[in-house]
Amino acid sequence: MAPNPRVTNAYNAMRTLGISDDELRPILKRLLKEYGNNWDIIEEDNYEILLDAYFQSLEHKQEEEDKGKAPISNHEEERVIPKLNSVNGDDMVSLTDNQVQVLSIQDNEIFPNTSEMKMIKPSPSLHLGPVSSHLKGPCHDLNVNRRFKSISALYQNKTSSNRANLSNMTQPAICHDENNYVQFLNDITKGSEKVEISLIDETRSEKLPKFNYIPNNIIYQNANVNISLARIAEEDCCWDCSGNCLSLEFPCACAKETGGEFAYTPQGLLKKEFLRLCMFMATKPQENHFVYCQECPLERSRNEYMAEECKGHLVRKFIKECWRKCGCDMQCGNRVVQRGISCKLQVFFTWEGKGWGVRTLEDLPKGCFVCEYVGEILTNTELYERVLQSSNKDRHTYPVTLDADWGSEKVLNDEEALCLDATYNGNIARFINHRCSDANLIDIPVEVEVPDRHYYHIALFTNRKVKAYEELTWDYGIDFDDHEHPIKAFQCCCGSNLCRDKKNRSGTGLKANDKS
Ligand SMILES: C[S@@+](CC[C@H](N)C(=O)[O-])C[C@H]1O[C@@H](n2cnc3c(N)ncnc32)[C@H](O)[C@@H]1O
């Protein structure tokens, strides 16, 4: 008889949290009996009842032992308790290898509310996941149980707004041996964002990424970003508005850029039509969606003396948010990107050879703002020099060229031809991996402080519904056939049927969806 898929799903979900089948079986049996085989109750809130019963059994066992009674030797009462070693990361903004040191646990340590880095080392006898046999951990400390529970809570993300179904989780179960550590950071942003962003490495032993977390773009040196109120004309802002511009009968001046309608819905999502247009322009750019510079700054930065002809720049749809000269308040519905990240995100180490990646810990609707691509603002010449000087050892984040309006200028000075590089200084977006053509995020330029198109923000929005625990990806727009590009393209392992990297195309029988 085929196994009941609901049983399989429950086992899979618990394995991902490191709970073995043997531990789970008696608990699940008991609950099914208690609830008259009502699976809906057991599956509710990501198996909350099941998890609670599991942790209760651990605590019960602890109490029994504390009382000096012999442990009850049935399967339900025996347990697996991970032995934890904490690692102190004093300066979490800069994450470097030499900050990693393994310390012993203090009983009064509180795990989830600190910004520390934790290394979770399973006990030598601990095996997590499907290969697990039934084993007793040597450490029966309740604090340890609580910490383990915290990790599970993080995975499970038990909030009323999150009804993520763990049965949809696709990542492999956690499996460790004696020398294997699960690295865990509570908050890579070190409190600089409204939300905490955790980092977890369920694979073996990746070193922590070396970078400095910055929540907003920062000028590296020569970039000319001219932020001044005087440059914003009165007719380009809504100085006479108040409260929320989205509740006005007629959209204010700030909707001019998007054709007289705001780009956002009252729920803070991108309007379907606007998103559809952006996606269309990104995936099927027609010839008339390109502009060509007379003297292209990008080509000039590559070869100052014999610059090649401009290859063309995509004309993009912009969002213009209300800005500081406007009379509305910060909660105005036309201020989404500038309010910052509000989704629950996590950095994790991917299993497919892409390095670190980002996943959402909650279901995200279509058109939802995820994060901005934040980095150092460099001139293209500075970037070019930086790339030439950098060693190949660094896993370079892919720099973003801010070239929205180059073609409309006669000659753009070097200090106005800008790009963003998040390799050394960046935010969560620096961990988002590339996926050819069918990525779940789209990048949209957003004007926030300045009316010109040399400097603007790059905001990443979902282009479809995204399930909790799905990896977030965006299409960097790499031309894998451009061997002249100053940044050598990586070998793409995006896994998409539409992968444009020729090396991965053979055998699939599918043609890459060429962007040009
Ligand atoms: C913006 S970073 C993304 C974060 C990166 N994975 C890390 O570990 O820091 C871009 C780099 O990630 C890797 N990467 C991103 N997408 C990839 C893909 N589809 N296939 C292979 N490597 C990828 C490449 O090394 C690339 O230079």
mmCIF file with all atom_site columns, N, CA and C in Angstrom, residues 212-233:
data_model
loop_
_atom_site.group_PDB
_atom_site.id
_atom_site.type_symbol
_atom_site.label_atom_id
_atom_site.label_alt_id
_atom_site.label_comp_id
_atom_site.label_asym_id
_atom_site.label_entity_id
_atom_site.label_seq_id
_atom_site.pdbx_PDB_ins_code
_atom_site.Cartn_x
_atom_site.Cartn_y
_atom_site.Cartn_z
_atom_site.occupancy
_atom_site.B_iso_or_equiv
_atom_site.pdbx_formal_charge
_atom_site.auth_seq_id
_atom_site.auth_comp_id
_atom_site.auth_asym_id
_atom_site.auth_atom_id
_atom_site.pdbx_PDB_model_num
ATOM 1  N N  . ASN A 1 212 ? 30.831 43.932 4.694  1.00 0.00 ? 212 ASN A N  1
ATOM 2  C CA . ASN A 1 212 ? 30.351 44.867 5.695  1.00 0.00 ? 212 ASN A CA 1
ATOM 3  C C  . ASN A 1 212 ? 28.887 45.188 5.375  1.00 0.00 ? 212 ASN A C  1
ATOM 4  N N  . TYR A 1 213 ? 27.995 44.937 6.341  1.00 0.00 ? 213 TYR A N  1
ATOM 5  C CA . TYR A 1 213 ? 26.569 45.163 6.054  1.00 0.00 ? 213 TYR A CA 1
ATOM 6  C C  . TYR A 1 213 ? 26.245 46.658 6.100  1.00 0.00 ? 213 TYR A C  1
ATOM 7  N N  . ILE A 1 214 ? 25.707 47.177 5.010  1.00 0.00 ? 214 ILE A N  1
ATOM 8  C CA . ILE A 1 214 ? 25.229 48.573 5.009  1.00 0.00 ? 214 ILE A CA 1
ATOM 9  C C  . ILE A 1 214 ? 23.771 48.585 4.530  1.00 0.00 ? 214 ILE A C  1
ATOM 10 N N  . PRO A 1 215 ? 22.907 49.290 5.223  1.00 0.00 ? 215 PRO A N  1
ATOM 11 C CA . PRO A 1 215 ? 21.493 49.288 4.827  1.00 0.00 ? 215 PRO A CA 1
ATOM 12 C C  . PRO A 1 215 ? 21.188 50.269 3.697  1.00 0.00 ? 215 PRO A C  1
ATOM 13 N N  . ASN A 1 216 ? 22.080 51.211 3.435  1.00 0.00 ? 216 ASN A N  1
ATOM 14 C CA . ASN A 1 216 ? 21.850 52.209 2.377  1.00 0.00 ? 216 ASN A CA 1
ATOM 15 C C  . ASN A 1 216 ? 23.098 52.363 1.523  1.00 0.00 ? 216 ASN A C  1
ATOM 16 N N  . ASN A 1 217 ? 22.894 52.785 0.287  1.00 0.00 ? 217 ASN A N  1
ATOM 17 C CA . ASN A 1 217 ? 24.038 53.009 -0.605 1.00 0.00 ? 217 ASN A CA 1
ATOM 18 C C  . ASN A 1 217 ? 25.004 54.031 -0.017 1.00 0.00 ? 217 ASN A C  1
ATOM 19 N N  . ILE A 1 218 ? 26.249 53.870 -0.373 1.00 0.00 ? 218 ILE A N  1
ATOM 20 C CA . ILE A 1 218 ? 27.277 54.763 0.159  1.00 0.00 ? 218 ILE A CA 1
ATOM 21 C C  . ILE A 1 218 ? 28.252 55.096 -0.976 1.00 0.00 ? 218 ILE A C  1
ATOM 22 N N  . ILE A 1 219 ? 28.673 56.361 -1.035 1.00 0.00 ? 219 ILE A N  1
ATOM 23 C CA . ILE A 1 219 ? 29.580 56.752 -2.134 1.00 0.00 ? 219 ILE A CA 1
ATOM 24 C C  . ILE A 1 219 ? 30.985 56.257 -1.827 1.00 0.00 ? 219 ILE A C  1
ATOM 25 N N  . TYR A 1 220 ? 31.596 55.614 -2.797 1.00 0.00 ? 220 TYR A N  1
ATOM 26 C CA . TYR A 1 220 ? 32.962 55.121 -2.577 1.00 0.00 ? 220 TYR A CA 1
ATOM 27 C C  . TYR A 1 220 ? 33.951 56.292 -2.628 1.00 0.00 ? 220 TYR A C  1
ATOM 28 N N  . GLN A 1 221 ? 33.970 57.047 -3.710 1.00 0.00 ? 221 GLN A N  1
ATOM 29 C CA . GLN A 1 221 ? 34.952 58.121 -3.800 1.00 0.00 ? 221 GLN A CA 1
ATOM 30 C C  . GLN A 1 221 ? 34.543 59.234 -4.773 1.00 0.00 ? 221 GLN A C  1
ATOM 31 N N  . ASN A 1 222 ? 34.525 58.906 -6.053 1.00 0.00 ? 222 ASN A N  1
ATOM 32 C CA . ASN A 1 222 ? 34.376 59.972 -7.050 1.00 0.00 ? 222 ASN A CA 1
ATOM 33 C C  . ASN A 1 222 ? 32.962 60.180 -7.584 1.00 0.00 ? 222 ASN A C  1
ATOM 34 N N  . ALA A 1 223 ? 32.060 59.297 -7.195 1.00 0.00 ? 223 ALA A N  1
ATOM 35 C CA . ALA A 1 223 ? 30.711 59.389 -7.777 1.00 0.00 ? 223 ALA A CA 1
ATOM 36 C C  . ALA A 1 223 ? 30.059 60.719 -7.416 1.00 0.00 ? 223 ALA A C  1
ATOM 37 N N  . ASN A 1 224 ? 29.417 61.304 -8.406 1.00 0.00 ? 224 ASN A N  1
ATOM 38 C CA . ASN A 1 224 ? 28.748 62.581 -8.157 1.00 0.00 ? 224 ASN A CA 1
ATOM 39 C C  . ASN A 1 224 ? 27.248 62.341 -7.985 1.00 0.00 ? 224 ASN A C  1
ATOM 40 N N  . VAL A 1 225 ? 26.826 62.258 -6.722 1.00 0.00 ? 225 VAL A N  1
ATOM 41 C CA . VAL A 1 225 ? 25.398 62.094 -6.440 1.00 0.00 ? 225 VAL A CA 1
ATOM 42 C C  . VAL A 1 225 ? 24.931 63.391 -5.807 1.00 0.00 ? 225 VAL A C  1
ATOM 43 N N  . ASN A 1 226 ? 24.239 64.144 -6.605 1.00 0.00 ? 226 ASN A N  1
ATOM 44 C CA . ASN A 1 226 ? 23.920 65.502 -6.191 1.00 0.00 ? 226 ASN A CA 1
ATOM 45 C C  . ASN A 1 226 ? 22.517 65.562 -5.569 1.00 0.00 ? 226 ASN A C  1
ATOM 46 N N  . ILE A 1 227 ? 22.476 65.362 -4.256 1.00 0.00 ? 227 ILE A N  1
ATOM 47 C CA . ILE A 1 227 ? 21.179 65.380 -3.575 1.00 0.00 ? 227 ILE A CA 1
ATOM 48 C C  . ILE A 1 227 ? 20.946 66.796 -3.039 1.00 0.00 ? 227 ILE A C  1
ATOM 49 N N  . SER A 1 228 ? 19.980 67.470 -3.616 1.00 0.00 ? 228 SER A N  1
ATOM 50 C CA . SER A 1 228 ? 19.663 68.791 -3.065 1.00 0.00 ? 228 SER A CA 1
ATOM 51 C C  . SER A 1 228 ? 18.185 69.083 -3.311 1.00 0.00 ? 228 SER A C  1
ATOM 52 N N  . LEU A 1 229 ? 17.555 69.691 -2.320 1.00 0.00 ? 229 LEU A N  1
ATOM 53 C CA . LEU A 1 229 ? 16.124 69.982 -2.439 1.00 0.00 ? 229 LEU A CA 1
ATOM 54 C C  . LEU A 1 229 ? 15.868 70.924 -3.609 1.00 0.00 ? 229 LEU A C  1
ATOM 55 N N  . ALA A 1 230 ? 16.840 71.798 -3.869 1.00 0.00 ? 230 ALA A N  1
ATOM 56 C CA . ALA A 1 230 ? 16.655 72.788 -4.929 1.00 0.00 ? 230 ALA A CA 1
ATOM 57 C C  . ALA A 1 230 ? 16.467 72.135 -6.297 1.00 0.00 ? 230 ALA A C  1
ATOM 58 N N  . ARG A 1 231 ? 16.981 70.917 -6.445 1.00 0.00 ? 231 ARG A N  1
ATOM 59 C CA . ARG A 1 231 ? 16.872 70.259 -7.751 1.00 0.00 ? 231 ARG A CA 1
ATOM 60 C C  . ARG A 1 231 ? 15.488 69.658 -7.984 1.00 0.00 ? 231 ARG A C  1
ATOM 61 N N  . ILE A 1 232 ? 14.684 69.595 -6.917 1.00 0.00 ? 232 ILE A N  1
ATOM 62 C CA . ILE A 1 232 ? 13.333 69.041 -7.086 1.00 0.00 ? 232 ILE A CA 1
ATOM 63 C C  . ILE A 1 232 ? 12.373 70.210 -7.308 1.00 0.00 ? 232 ILE A C  1
ATOM 64 N N  . ALA A 1 233 ? 11.834 70.284 -8.512 1.00 0.00 ? 233 ALA A N  1
ATOM 65 C CA . ALA A 1 233 ? 10.921 71.391 -8.821 1.00 0.00 ? 233 ALA A CA 1
ATOM 66 C C  . ALA A 1 233 ? 9.601  71.203 -8.068 1.00 0.00 ? 233 ALA A C  1
#
